[in-house]
PDB file of C-alpha atoms in Angstrom:
ATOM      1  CA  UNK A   1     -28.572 -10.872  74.176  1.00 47.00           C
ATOM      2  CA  UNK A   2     -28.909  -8.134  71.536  1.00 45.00           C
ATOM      3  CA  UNK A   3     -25.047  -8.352  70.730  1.00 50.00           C
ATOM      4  CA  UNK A   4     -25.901 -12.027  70.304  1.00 44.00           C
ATOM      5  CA  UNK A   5     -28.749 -11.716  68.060  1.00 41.00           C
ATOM      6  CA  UNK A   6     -26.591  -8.957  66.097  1.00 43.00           C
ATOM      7  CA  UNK A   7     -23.824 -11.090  65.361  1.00 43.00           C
ATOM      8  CA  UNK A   8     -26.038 -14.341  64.161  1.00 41.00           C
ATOM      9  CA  UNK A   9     -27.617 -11.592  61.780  1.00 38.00           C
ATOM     10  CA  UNK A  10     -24.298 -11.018  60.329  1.00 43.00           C
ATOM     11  CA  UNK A  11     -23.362 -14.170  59.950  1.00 41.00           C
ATOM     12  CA  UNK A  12     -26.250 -15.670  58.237  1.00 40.00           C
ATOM     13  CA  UNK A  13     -26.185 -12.582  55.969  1.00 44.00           C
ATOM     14  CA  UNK A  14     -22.674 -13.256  54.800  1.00 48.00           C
ATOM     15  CA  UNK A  15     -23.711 -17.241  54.729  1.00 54.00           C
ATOM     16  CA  UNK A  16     -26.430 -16.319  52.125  1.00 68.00           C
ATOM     17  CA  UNK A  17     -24.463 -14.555  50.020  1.00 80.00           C
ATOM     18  CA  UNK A  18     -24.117 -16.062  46.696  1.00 87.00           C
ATOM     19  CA  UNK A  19     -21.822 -15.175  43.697  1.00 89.00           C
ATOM     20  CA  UNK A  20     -23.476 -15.775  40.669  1.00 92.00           C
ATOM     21  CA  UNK A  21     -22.444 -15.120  37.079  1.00 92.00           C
ATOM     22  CA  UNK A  22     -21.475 -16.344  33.693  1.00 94.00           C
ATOM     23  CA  UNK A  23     -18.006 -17.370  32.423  1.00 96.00           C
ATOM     24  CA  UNK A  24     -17.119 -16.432  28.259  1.00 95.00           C
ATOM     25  CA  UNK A  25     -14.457 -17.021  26.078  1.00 95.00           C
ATOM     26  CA  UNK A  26     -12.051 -13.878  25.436  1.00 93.00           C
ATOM     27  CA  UNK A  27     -11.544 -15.586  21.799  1.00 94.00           C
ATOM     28  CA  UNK A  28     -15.310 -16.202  21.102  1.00 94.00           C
ATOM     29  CA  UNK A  29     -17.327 -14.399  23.507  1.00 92.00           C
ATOM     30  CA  UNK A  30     -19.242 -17.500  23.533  1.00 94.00           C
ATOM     31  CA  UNK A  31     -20.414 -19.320  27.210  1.00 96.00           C
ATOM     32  CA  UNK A  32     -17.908 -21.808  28.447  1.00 97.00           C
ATOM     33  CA  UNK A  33     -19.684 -25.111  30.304  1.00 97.00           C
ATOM     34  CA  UNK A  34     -17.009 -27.416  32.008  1.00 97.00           C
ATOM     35  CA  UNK A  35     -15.066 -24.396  33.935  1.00 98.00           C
ATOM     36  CA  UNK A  36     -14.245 -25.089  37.438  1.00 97.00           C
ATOM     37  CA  UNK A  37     -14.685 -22.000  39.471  1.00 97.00           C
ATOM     38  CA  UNK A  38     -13.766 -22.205  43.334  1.00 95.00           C
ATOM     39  CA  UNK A  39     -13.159 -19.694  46.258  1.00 91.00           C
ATOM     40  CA  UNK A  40     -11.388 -20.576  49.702  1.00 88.00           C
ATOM     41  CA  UNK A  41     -12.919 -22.144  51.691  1.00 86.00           C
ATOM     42  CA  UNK A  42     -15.861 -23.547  49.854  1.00 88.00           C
ATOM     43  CA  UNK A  43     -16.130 -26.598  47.701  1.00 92.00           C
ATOM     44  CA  UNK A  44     -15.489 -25.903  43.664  1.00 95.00           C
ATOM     45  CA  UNK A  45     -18.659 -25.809  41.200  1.00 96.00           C
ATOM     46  CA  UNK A  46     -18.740 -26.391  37.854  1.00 97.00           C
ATOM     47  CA  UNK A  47     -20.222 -23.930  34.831  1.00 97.00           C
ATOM     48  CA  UNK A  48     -23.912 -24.797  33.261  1.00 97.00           C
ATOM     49  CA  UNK A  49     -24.481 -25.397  29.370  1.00 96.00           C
ATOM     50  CA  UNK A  50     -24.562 -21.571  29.548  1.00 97.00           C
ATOM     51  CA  UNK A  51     -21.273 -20.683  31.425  1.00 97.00           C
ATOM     52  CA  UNK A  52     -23.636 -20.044  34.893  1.00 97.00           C
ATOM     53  CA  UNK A  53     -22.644 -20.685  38.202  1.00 96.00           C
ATOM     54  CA  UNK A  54     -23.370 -19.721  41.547  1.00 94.00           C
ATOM     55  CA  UNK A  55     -21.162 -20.366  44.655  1.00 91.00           C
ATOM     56  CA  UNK A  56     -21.505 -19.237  48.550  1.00 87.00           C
ATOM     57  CA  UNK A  57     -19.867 -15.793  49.066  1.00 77.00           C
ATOM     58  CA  UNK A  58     -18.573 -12.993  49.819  1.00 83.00           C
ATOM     59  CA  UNK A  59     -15.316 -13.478  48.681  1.00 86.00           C
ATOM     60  CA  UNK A  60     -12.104 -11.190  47.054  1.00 89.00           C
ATOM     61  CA  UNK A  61     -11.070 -13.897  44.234  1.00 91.00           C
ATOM     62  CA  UNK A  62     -12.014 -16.546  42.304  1.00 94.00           C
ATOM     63  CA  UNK A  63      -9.821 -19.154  40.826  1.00 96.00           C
ATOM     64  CA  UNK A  64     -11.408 -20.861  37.876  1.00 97.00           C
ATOM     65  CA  UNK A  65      -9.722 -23.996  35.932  1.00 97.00           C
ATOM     66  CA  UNK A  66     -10.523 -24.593  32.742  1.00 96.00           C
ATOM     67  CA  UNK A  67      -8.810 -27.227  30.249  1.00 95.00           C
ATOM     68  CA  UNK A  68      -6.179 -28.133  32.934  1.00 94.00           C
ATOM     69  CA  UNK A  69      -5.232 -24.274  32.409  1.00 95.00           C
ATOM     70  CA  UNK A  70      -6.356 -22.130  35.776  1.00 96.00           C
ATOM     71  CA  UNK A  71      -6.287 -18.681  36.678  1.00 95.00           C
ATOM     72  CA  UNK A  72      -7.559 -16.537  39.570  1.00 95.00           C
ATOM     73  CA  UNK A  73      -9.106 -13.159  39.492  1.00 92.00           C
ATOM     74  CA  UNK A  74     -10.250 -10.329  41.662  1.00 89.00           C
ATOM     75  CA  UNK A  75     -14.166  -9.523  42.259  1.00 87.00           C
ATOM     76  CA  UNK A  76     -14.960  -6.191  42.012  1.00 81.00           C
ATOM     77  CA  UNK A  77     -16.441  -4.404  45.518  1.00 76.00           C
ATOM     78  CA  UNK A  78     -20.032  -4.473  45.760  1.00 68.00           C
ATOM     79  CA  UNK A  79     -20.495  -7.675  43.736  1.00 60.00           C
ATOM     80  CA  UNK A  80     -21.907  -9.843  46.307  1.00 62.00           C
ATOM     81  CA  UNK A  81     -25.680  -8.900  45.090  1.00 66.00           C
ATOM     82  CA  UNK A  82     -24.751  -8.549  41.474  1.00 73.00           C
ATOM     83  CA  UNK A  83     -24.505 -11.026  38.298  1.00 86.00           C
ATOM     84  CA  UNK A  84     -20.550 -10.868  37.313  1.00 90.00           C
ATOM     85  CA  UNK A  85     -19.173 -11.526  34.339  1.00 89.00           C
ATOM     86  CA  UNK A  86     -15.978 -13.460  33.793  1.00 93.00           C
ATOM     87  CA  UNK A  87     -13.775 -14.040  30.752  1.00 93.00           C
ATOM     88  CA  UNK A  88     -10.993 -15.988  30.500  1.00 94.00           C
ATOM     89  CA  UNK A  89      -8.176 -16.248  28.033  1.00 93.00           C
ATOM     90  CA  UNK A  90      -8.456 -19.804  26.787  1.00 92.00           C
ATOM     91  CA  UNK A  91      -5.918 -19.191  24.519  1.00 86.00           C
ATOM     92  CA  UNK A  92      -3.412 -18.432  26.982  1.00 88.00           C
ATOM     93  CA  UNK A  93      -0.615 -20.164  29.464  1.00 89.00           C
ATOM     94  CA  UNK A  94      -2.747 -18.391  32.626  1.00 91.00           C
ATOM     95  CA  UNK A  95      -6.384 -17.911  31.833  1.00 93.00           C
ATOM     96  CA  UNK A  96      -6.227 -13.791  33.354  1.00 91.00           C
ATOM     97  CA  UNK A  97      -9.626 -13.945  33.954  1.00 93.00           C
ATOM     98  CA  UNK A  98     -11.493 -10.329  34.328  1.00 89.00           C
ATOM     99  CA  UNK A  99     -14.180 -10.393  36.456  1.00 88.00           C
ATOM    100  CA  UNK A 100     -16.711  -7.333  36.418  1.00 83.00           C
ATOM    101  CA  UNK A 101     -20.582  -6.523  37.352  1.00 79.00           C
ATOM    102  CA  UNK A 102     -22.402  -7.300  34.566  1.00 72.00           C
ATOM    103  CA  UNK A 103     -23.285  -4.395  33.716  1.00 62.00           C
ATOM    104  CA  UNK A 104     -19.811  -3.151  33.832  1.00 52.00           C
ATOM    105  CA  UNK A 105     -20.177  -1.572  30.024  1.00 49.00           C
ATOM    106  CA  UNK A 106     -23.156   0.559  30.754  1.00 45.00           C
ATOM    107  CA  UNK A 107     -21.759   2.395  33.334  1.00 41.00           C
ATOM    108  CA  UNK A 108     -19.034   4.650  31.198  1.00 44.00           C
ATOM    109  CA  UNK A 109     -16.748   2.423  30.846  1.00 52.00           C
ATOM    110  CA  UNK A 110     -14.832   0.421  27.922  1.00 59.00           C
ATOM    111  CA  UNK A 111     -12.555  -2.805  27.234  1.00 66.00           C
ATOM    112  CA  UNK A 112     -12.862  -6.351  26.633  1.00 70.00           C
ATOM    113  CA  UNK A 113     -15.575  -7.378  29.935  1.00 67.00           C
ATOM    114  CA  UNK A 114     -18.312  -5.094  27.777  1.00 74.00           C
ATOM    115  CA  UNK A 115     -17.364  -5.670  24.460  1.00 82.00           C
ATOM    116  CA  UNK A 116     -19.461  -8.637  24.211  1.00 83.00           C
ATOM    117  CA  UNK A 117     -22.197  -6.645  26.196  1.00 76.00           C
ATOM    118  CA  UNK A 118     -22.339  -4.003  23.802  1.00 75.00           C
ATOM    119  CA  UNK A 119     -22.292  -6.378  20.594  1.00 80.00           C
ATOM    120  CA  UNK A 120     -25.439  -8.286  22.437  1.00 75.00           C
ATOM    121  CA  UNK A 121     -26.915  -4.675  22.464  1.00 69.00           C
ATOM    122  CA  UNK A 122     -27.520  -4.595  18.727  1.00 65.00           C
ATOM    123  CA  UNK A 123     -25.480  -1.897  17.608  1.00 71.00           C
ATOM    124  CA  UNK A 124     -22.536  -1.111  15.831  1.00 80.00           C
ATOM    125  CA  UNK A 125     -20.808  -4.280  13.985  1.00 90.00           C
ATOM    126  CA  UNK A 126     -17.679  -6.536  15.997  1.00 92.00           C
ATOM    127  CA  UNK A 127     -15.011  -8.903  15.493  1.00 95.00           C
ATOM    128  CA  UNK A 128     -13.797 -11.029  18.042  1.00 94.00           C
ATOM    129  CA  UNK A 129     -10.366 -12.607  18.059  1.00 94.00           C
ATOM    130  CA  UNK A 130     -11.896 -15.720  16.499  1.00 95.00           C
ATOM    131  CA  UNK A 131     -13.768 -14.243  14.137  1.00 95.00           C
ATOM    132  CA  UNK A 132     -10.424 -12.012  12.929  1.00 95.00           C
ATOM    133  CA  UNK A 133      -8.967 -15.414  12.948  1.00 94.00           C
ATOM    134  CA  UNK A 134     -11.340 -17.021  10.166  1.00 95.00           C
ATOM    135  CA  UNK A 135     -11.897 -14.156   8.087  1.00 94.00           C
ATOM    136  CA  UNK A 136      -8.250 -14.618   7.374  1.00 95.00           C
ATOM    137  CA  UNK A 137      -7.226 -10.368   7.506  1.00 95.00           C
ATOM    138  CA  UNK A 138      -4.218  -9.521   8.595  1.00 95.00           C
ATOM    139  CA  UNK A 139      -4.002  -6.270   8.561  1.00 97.00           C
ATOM    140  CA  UNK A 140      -6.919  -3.184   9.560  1.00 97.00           C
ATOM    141  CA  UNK A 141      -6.787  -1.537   5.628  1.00 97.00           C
ATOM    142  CA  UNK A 142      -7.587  -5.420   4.819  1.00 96.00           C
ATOM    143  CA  UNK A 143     -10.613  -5.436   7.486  1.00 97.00           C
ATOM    144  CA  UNK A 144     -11.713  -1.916   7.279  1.00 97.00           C
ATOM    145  CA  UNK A 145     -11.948  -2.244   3.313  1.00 96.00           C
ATOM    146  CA  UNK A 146     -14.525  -4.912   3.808  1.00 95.00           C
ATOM    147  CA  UNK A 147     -16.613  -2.567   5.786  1.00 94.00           C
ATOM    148  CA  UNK A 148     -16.388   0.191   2.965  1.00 94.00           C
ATOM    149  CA  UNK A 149     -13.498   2.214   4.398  1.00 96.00           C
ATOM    150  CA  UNK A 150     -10.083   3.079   2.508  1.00 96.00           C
ATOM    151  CA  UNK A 151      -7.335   5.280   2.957  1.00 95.00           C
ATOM    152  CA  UNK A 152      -7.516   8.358   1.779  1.00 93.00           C
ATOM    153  CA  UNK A 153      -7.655  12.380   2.079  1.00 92.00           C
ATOM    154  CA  UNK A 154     -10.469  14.833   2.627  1.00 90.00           C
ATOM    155  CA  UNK A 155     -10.842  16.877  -0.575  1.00 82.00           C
ATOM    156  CA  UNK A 156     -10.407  20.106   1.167  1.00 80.00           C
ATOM    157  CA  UNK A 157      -7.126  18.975   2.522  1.00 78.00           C
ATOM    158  CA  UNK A 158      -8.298  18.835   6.274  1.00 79.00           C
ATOM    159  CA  UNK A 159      -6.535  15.582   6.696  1.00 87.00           C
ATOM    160  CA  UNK A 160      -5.981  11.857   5.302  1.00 93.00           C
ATOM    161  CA  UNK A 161      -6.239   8.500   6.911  1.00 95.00           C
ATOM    162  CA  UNK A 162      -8.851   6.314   6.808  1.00 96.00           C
ATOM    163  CA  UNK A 163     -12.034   7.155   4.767  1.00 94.00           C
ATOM    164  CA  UNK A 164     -15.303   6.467   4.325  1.00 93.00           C
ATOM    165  CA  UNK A 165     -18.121   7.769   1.808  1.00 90.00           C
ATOM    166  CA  UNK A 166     -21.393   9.263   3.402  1.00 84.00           C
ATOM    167  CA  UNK A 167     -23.537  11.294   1.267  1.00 81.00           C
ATOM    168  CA  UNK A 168     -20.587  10.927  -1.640  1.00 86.00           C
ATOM    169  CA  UNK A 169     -18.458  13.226   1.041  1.00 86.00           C
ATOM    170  CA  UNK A 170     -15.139  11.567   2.018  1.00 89.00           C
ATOM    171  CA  UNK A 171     -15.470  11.493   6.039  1.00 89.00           C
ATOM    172  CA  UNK A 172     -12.828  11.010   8.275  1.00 91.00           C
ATOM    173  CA  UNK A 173     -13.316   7.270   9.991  1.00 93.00           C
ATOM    174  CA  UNK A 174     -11.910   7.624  13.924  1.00 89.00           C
ATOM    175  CA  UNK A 175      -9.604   4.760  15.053  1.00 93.00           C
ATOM    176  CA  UNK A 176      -8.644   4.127  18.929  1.00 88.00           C
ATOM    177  CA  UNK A 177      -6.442   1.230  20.265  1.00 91.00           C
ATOM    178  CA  UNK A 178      -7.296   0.700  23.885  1.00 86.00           C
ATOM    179  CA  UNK A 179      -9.331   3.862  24.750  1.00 79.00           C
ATOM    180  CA  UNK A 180      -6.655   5.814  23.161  1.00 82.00           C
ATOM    181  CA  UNK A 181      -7.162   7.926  20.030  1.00 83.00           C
ATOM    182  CA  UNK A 182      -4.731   7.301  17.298  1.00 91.00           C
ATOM    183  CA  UNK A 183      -4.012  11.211  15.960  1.00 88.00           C
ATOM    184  CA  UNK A 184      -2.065   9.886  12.985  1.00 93.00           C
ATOM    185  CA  UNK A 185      -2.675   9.239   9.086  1.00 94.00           C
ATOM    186  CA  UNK A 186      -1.212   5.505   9.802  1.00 95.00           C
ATOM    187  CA  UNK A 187      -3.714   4.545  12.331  1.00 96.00           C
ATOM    188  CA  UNK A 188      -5.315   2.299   9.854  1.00 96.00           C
ATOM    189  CA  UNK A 189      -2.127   0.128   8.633  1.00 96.00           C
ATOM    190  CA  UNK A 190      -1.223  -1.671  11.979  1.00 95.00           C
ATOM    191  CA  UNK A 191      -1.206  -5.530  12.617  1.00 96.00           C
ATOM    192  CA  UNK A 192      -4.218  -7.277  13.777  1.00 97.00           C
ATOM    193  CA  UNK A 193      -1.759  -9.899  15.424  1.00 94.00           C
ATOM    194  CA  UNK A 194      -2.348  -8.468  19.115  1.00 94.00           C
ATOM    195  CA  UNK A 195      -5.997  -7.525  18.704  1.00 95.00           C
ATOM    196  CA  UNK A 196      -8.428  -9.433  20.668  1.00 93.00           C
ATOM    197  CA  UNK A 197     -11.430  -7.768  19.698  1.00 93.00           C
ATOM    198  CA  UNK A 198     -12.744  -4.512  16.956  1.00 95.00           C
ATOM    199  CA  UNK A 199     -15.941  -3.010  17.315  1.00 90.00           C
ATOM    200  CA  UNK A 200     -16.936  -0.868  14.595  1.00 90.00           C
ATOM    201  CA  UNK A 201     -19.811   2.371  14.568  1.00 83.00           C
ATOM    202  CA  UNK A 202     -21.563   3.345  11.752  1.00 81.00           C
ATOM    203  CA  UNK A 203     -23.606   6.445  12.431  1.00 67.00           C
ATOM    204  CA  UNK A 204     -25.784   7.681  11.496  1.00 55.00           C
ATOM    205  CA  UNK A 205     -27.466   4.231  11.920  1.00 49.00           C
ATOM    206  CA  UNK A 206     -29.505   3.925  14.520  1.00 49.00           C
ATOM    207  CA  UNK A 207     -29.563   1.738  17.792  1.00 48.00           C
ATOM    208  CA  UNK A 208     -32.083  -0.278  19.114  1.00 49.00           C
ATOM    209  CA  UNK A 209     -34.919   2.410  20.926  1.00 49.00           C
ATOM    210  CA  UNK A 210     -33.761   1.060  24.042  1.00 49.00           C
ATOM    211  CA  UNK A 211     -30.260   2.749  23.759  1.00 48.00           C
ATOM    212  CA  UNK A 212     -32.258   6.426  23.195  1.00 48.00           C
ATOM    213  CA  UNK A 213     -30.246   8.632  20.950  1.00 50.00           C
ATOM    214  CA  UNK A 214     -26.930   6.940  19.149  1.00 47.00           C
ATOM    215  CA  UNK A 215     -24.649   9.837  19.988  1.00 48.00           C
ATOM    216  CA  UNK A 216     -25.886   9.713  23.144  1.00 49.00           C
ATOM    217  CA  UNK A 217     -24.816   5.911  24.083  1.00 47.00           C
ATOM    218  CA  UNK A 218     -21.932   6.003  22.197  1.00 49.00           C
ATOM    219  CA  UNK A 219     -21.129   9.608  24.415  1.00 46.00           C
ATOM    220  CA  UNK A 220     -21.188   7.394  27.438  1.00 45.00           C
ATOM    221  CA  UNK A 221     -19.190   5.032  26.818  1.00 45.00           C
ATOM    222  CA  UNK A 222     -15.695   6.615  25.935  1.00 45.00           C
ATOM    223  CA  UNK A 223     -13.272   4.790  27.761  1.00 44.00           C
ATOM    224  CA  UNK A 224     -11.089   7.785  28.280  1.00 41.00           C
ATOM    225  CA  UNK A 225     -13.862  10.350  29.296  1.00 44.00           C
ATOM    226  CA  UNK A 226     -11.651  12.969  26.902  1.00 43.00           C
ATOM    227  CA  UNK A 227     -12.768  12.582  23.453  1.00 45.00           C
ATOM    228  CA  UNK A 228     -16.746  11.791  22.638  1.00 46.00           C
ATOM    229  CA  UNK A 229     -16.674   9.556  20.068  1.00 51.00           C
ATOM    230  CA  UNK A 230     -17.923  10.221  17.013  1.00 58.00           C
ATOM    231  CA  UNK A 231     -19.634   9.220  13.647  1.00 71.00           C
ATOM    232  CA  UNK A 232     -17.802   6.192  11.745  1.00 87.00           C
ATOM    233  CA  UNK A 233     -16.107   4.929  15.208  1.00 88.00           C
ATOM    234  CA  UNK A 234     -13.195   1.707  15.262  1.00 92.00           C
ATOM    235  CA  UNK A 235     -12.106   0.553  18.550  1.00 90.00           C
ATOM    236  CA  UNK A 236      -9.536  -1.694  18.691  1.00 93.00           C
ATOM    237  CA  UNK A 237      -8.593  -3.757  22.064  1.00 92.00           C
ATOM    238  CA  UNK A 238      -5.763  -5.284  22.461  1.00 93.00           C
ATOM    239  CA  UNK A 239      -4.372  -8.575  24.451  1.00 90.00           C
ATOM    240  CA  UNK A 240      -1.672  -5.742  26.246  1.00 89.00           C
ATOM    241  CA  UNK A 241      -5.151  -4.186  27.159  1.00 86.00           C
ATOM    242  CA  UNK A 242      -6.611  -7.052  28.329  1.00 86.00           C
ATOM    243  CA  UNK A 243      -3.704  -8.571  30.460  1.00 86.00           C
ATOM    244  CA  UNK A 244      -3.880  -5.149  32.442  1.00 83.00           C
ATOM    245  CA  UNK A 245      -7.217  -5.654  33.332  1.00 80.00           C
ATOM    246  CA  UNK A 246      -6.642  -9.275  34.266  1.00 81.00           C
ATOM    247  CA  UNK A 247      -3.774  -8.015  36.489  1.00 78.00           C
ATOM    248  CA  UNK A 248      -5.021  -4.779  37.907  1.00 70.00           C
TER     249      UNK A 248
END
């Protein structure tokens, strides 16, 4: 009898677990409502006005259509009490969606899934691929000129690359593609053709109170866990980047 009891337990735990989350645009960052998303097993639903949706779990993929262009991703462990968020590639033969916790970028971590967390956070300024679309700049020197930043060299000779004024000092400005630090004077003339996202750091502006300290937050979030990252930070993120998430 106790067996019995056990096992109805079980299953009406695993029959009340819902998957809930929100579905955004890798171009935009921006909700998606119309997307199907489905799982094995149980009948599709459909994303709000606000990308939500919530559909009867567990379950170790979703497969979301969107368009008439699908794609199917894996869901994280320990997601079946947790909001996830999904983006898709709507730009893209196979959507690759990414599906993390939502809270993926506040746990150390870096890439696409958070960028759009950390640009609702208030800090630091970012392009998405649509925005890099309509500004029209081709190049980084183009983009990072806009924000103030130029090439140039450090008048004591301890390097050149791109620079920025603080304090009339010419500073070094740090440049990483894909978690990666670029150790070169060239970092800054590269193609923005494969970029699907740049988020930029001014220091020593401040955060919102909630983040505590700037150096702190942006501490714990290096991607690589090598490197802190520090004052006058651009991160570039690649659709290479992406795609290995979406296939991992």
């Amino acid at each position: 009898m106790w067996h019995f009891a056990a096992l109805a337990l079980s299953l009406l735990t695993a029959d009340s677990t819902v998957l809930k989350g929100t579905v955004l645009s890798l171009g935009s960052g921006h909700p998606l409502a119309g997307v199907t998303v489905s799982r094995p097993g149980r009948a599709p639903v459909t994303t709000d006005s606000a990308g939500h949706f919530a559909i009867p779990g567990p379950a170790a993929r979703l497969h979301l259509t969107w368009n008439g262009v699908s794609g199917t991703g894996v869901i994280p462990a320990g997601a079946e009490d947790q909001s996830l968020l999904v983006v898709i590639d709507t730009g893209a033969a196979d959507l690759s969606p990414t599906i993390e916790h939502e809270d993926w970028h506040l746990a150390g971590h870096w890439g696409m899934p958070g960028f759009f967390g950390r640009a609702r956070q208030g800090y630091g300024t970012f392009f998405t691929r649509d925005a890099l679309v309509r500004s029209g700049f081709t190049n980084l020197k183009d983009l990072l000129s806009s924000l103030g930043i130029h090439h140039g060299c450090l008048r004591d000779g301890g390097g050149c690359g791109a620079v920025i004024y603080y304090r009339n000092v010419p500073t070094l400005v740090s440049i990483y593609v894909d978690g990666a630090f670029q150790n070169t004077e060239q970092a800054d003339d590269r193609s923005l053709g494969d970029v699907t996202g740049i988020e930029y750091y001014p220091l020593p502006n401040p955060p919102r109170p909630a983040l505590a300290s700037p150096r702190e937050w942006i501490v714990k979030t290096d991607y690589l866990e090598q490197l802190p990252l520090q004052e006058f930070t651009v991160v570039l993120w690649t659709r290479d980047f992406y795609q290995r998430l979406a296939e991992r």
